[in-house]
Tab-separated table of C-alpha atoms in Angstrom:
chain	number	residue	atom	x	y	z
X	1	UNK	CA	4.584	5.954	-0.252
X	2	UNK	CA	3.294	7.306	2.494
X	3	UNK	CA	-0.813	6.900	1.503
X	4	UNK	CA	-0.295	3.150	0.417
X	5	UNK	CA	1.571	2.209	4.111
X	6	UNK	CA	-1.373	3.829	5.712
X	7	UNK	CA	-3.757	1.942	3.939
X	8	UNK	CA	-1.711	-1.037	4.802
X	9	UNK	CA	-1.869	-0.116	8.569
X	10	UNK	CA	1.932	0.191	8.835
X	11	UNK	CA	3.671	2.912	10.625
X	12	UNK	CA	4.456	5.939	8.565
X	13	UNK	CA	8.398	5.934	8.522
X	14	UNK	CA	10.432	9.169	9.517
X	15	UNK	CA	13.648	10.211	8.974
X	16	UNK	CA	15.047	13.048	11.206
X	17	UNK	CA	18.074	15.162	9.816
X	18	UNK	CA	19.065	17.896	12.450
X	19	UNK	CA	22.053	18.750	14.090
X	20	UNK	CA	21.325	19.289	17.576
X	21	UNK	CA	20.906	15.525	19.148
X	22	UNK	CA	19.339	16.650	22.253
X	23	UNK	CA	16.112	17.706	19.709
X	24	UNK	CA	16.396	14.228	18.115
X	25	UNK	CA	16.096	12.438	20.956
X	26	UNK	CA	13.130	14.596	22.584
X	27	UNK	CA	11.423	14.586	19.232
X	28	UNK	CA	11.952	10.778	18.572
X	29	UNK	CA	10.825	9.856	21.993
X	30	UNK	CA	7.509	12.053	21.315
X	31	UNK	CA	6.956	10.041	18.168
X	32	UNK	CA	7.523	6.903	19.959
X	33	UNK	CA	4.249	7.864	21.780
X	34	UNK	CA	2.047	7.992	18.206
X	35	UNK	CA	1.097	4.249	17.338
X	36	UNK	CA	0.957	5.678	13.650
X	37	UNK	CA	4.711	6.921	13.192
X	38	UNK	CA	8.048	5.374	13.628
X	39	UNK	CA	11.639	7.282	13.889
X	40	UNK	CA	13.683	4.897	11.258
X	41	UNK	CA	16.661	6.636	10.971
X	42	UNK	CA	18.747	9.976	12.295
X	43	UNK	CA	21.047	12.062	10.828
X	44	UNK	CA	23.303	14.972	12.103
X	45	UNK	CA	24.219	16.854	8.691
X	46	UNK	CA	23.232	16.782	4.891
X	47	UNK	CA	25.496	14.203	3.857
X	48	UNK	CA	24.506	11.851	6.937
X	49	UNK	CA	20.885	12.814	5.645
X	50	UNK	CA	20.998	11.897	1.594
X	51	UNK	CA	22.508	8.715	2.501
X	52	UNK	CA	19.866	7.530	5.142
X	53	UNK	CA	17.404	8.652	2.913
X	54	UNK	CA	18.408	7.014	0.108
X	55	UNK	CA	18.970	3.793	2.388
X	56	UNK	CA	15.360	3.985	4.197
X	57	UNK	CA	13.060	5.486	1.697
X	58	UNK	CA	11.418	6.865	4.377
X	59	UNK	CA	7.470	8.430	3.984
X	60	UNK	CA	8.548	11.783	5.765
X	61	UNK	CA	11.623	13.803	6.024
X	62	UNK	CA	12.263	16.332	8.939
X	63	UNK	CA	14.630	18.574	8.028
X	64	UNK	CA	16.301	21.237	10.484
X	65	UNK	CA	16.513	24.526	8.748
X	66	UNK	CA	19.781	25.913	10.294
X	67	UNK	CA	22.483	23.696	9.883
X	68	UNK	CA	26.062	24.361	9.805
X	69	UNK	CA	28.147	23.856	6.326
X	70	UNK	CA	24.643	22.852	4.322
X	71	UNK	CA	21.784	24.032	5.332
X	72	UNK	CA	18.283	22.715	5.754
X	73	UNK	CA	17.701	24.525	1.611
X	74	UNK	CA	20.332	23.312	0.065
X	75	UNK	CA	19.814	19.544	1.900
X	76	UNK	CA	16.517	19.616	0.320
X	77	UNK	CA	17.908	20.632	-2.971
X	78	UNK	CA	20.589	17.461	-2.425
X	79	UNK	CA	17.350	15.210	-1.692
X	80	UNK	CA	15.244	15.971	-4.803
X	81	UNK	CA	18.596	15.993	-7.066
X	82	UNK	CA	19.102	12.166	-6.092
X	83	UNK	CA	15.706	11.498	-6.450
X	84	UNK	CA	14.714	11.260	-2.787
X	85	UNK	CA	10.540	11.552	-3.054
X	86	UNK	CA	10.559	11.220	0.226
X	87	UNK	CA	7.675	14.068	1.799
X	88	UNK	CA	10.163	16.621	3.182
X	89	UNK	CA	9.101	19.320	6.351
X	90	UNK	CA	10.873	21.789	7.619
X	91	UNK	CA	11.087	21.662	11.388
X	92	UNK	CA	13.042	25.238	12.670
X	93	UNK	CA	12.543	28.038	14.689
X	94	UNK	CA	13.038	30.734	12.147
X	95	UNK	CA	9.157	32.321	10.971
X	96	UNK	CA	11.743	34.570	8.900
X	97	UNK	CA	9.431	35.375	5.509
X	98	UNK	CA	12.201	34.667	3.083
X	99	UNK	CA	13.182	31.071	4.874
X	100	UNK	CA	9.797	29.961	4.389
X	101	UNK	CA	9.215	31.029	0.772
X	102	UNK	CA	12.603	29.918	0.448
X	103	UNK	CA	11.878	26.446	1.863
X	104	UNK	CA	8.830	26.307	-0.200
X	105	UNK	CA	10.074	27.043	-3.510
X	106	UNK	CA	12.954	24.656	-2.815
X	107	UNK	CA	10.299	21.939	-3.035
X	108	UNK	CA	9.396	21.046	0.724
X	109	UNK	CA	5.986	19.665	1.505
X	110	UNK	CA	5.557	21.651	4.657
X	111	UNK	CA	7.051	23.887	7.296
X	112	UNK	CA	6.792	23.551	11.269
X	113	UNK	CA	8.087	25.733	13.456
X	114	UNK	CA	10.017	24.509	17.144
X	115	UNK	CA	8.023	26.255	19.161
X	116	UNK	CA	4.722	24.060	18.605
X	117	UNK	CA	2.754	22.686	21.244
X	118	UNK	CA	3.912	18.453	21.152
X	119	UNK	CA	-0.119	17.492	20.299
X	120	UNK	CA	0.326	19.559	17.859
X	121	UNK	CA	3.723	18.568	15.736
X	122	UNK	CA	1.991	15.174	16.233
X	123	UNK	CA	-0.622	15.969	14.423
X	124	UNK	CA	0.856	18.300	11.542
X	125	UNK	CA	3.100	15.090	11.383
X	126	UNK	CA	0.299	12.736	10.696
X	127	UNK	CA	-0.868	15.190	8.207
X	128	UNK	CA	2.387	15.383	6.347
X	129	UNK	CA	2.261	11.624	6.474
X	130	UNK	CA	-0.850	10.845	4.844
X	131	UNK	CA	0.104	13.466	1.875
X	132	UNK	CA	-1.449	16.131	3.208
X	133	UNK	CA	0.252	20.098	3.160
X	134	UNK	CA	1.484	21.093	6.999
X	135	UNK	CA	2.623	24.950	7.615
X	136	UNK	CA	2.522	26.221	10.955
X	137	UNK	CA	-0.816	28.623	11.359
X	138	UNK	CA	1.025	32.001	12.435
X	139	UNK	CA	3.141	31.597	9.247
X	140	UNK	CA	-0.091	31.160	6.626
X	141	UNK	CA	-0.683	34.929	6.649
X	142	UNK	CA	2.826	35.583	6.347
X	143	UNK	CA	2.809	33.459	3.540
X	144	UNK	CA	-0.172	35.063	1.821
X	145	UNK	CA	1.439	38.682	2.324
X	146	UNK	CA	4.847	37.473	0.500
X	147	UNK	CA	2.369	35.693	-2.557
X	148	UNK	CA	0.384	38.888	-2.836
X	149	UNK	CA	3.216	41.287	-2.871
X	150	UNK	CA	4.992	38.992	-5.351
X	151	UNK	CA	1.456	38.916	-7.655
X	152	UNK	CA	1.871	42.552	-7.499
X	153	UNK	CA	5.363	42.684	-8.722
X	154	UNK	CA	4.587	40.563	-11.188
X	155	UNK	CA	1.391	41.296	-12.382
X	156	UNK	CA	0.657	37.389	-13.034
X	157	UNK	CA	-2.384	35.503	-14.184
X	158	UNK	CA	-5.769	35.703	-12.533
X	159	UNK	CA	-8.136	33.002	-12.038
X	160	UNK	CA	-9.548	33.274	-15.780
X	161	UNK	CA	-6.174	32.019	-17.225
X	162	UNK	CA	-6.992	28.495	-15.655
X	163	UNK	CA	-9.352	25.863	-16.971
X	164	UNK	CA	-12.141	24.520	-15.041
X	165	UNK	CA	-10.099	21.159	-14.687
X	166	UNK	CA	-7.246	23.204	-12.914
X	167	UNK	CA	-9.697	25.086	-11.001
X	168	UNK	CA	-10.661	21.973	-9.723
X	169	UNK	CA	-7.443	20.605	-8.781
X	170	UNK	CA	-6.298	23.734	-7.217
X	171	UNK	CA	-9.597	23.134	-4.771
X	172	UNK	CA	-8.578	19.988	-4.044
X	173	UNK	CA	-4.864	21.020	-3.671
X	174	UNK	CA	-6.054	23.285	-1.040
X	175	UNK	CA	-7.915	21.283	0.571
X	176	UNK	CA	-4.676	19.093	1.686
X	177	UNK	CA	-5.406	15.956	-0.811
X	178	UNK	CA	-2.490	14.095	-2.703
X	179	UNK	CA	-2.313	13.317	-6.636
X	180	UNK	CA	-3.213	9.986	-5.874
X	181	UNK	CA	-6.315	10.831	-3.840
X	182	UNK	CA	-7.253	14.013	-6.306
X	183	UNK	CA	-7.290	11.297	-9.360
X	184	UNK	CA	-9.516	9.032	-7.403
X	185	UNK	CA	-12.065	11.786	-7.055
X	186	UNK	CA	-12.040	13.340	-10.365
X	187	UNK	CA	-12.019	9.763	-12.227
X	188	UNK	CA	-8.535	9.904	-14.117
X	189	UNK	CA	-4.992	9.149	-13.633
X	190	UNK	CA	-2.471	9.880	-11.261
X	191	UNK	CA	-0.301	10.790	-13.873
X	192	UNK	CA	-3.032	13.356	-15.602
X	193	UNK	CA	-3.474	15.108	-12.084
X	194	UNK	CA	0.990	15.769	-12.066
X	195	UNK	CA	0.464	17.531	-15.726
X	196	UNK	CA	-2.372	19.714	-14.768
X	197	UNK	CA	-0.377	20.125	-11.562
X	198	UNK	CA	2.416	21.606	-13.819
X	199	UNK	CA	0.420	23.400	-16.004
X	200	UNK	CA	-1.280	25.312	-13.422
X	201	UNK	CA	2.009	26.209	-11.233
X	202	UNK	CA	3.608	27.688	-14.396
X	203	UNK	CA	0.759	29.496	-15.394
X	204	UNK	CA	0.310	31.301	-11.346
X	205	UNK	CA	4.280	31.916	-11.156
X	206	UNK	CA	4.363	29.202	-8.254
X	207	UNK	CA	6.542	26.646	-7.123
X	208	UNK	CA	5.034	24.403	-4.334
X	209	UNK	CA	1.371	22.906	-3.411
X	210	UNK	CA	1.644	24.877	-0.475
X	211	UNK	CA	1.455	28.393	-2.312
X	212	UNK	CA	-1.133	27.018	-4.368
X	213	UNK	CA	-2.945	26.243	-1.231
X	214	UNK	CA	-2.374	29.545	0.064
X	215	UNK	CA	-3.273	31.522	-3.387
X	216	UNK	CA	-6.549	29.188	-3.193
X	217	UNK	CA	-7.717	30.526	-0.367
X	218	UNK	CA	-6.768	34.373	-1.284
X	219	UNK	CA	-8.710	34.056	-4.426
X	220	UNK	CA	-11.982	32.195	-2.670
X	221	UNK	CA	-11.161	28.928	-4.433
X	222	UNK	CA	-11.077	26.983	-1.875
């Protein structure tokens, strides 16, 4: 999706699904200023949001966290159960620990918090676009402190349960590349890179790229 249109030179399409329309509109005008991105479609609740989704395809999804009825967690859920592959950020102003492990687990390729400078949602948005993991920077530690308390818990797998083609993946992972750009590198198939993908989250207990990304780092992988 979102890596082929950019090789094409086409806009990277957005969908925005929030329920505050003053935000939409200041956010959609700021995208209107990046010659890479285009707003295709808005959306004030869940419902609204899994049908423009499933109407647009669009390459990114940003998804308020707090909305009323469904919330931002459960709209994600609603996305990936109909299939929407759609790259999916959360955009909110909660750096709450158990939103964003929340968010994360839930599937989402990113989260951004409100409070971000606009060059800099730009740019985490152009990121997200071109397949690449986006989390806002005070939340990273956060993030690691939640993954190392839950290691603890949990007394999972160290690095020695992985093979030295996951090891090399997870490197790659962390260093923001997509399947399709991982397979490229390491010579094989998209489709080989989503098993070892698999494998390797099951074996560390996690549920997102982004954790991997941050468990990476943690453990000097990356």
């Amino acid at each position: 999706m979102s890596d082929i249109s950019s090789e094409q030179g086409s806009k990277a399409s957005i969908l925005l699904i929030d329920d505050h329309p003053l935000l939409r509109k200041g956010v959609k005008q700021l995208i209107e200023l990046d010659t890479d991105l285009e707003v295709v479609a808005e959306a004030s609740n869940a419902h609204e949001g899994l049908a423009q989704a499933l109407k647009h395809e669009p390459d990114l999804i940003l998804l308020d966290l707090n909305m009323p009825e469904i919330n931002g967690i459960e709209t994600l859920k609603m996305l990936r159960d109909d299939g929407v592959s759609s790259r999916v950020v959360v955009f909110t102003v909660s750096d709450n620990e158990e939103d964003v492990v929340a968010a994360l687990k839930a599937g989402a390729d990113g989260y951004l918090l409100k409070d971000m400078e606009p060059e800099e949602l730009l740019s985490n948005l152009n990121q997200a676009a071109t397949g690449k993991m986006v989390i806002s920077e005070r939340l990273t530690t956060l993030l690691a402190q939640a993954l190392q308390s839950k290691r603890t818990a949990s007394k999972g797998p160290d690095i020695s349960s992985l093979t030295p083609r996951e090891k090399q993946i997870i490197k790659l992972i962390a260093a923001g590349l997509p399947n399709k750009l991982i397979a490229r590198k390491l010579s094989i198939t998209e489709g080989t890179v989503k098993v070892h993908v698999k494998h390797l989250l099951k074996k560390l207990n996690l549920r997102s790229r982004v954790e991997v990304a941050v468990w990476a780092v943690q453990e000097g992988l990356k």
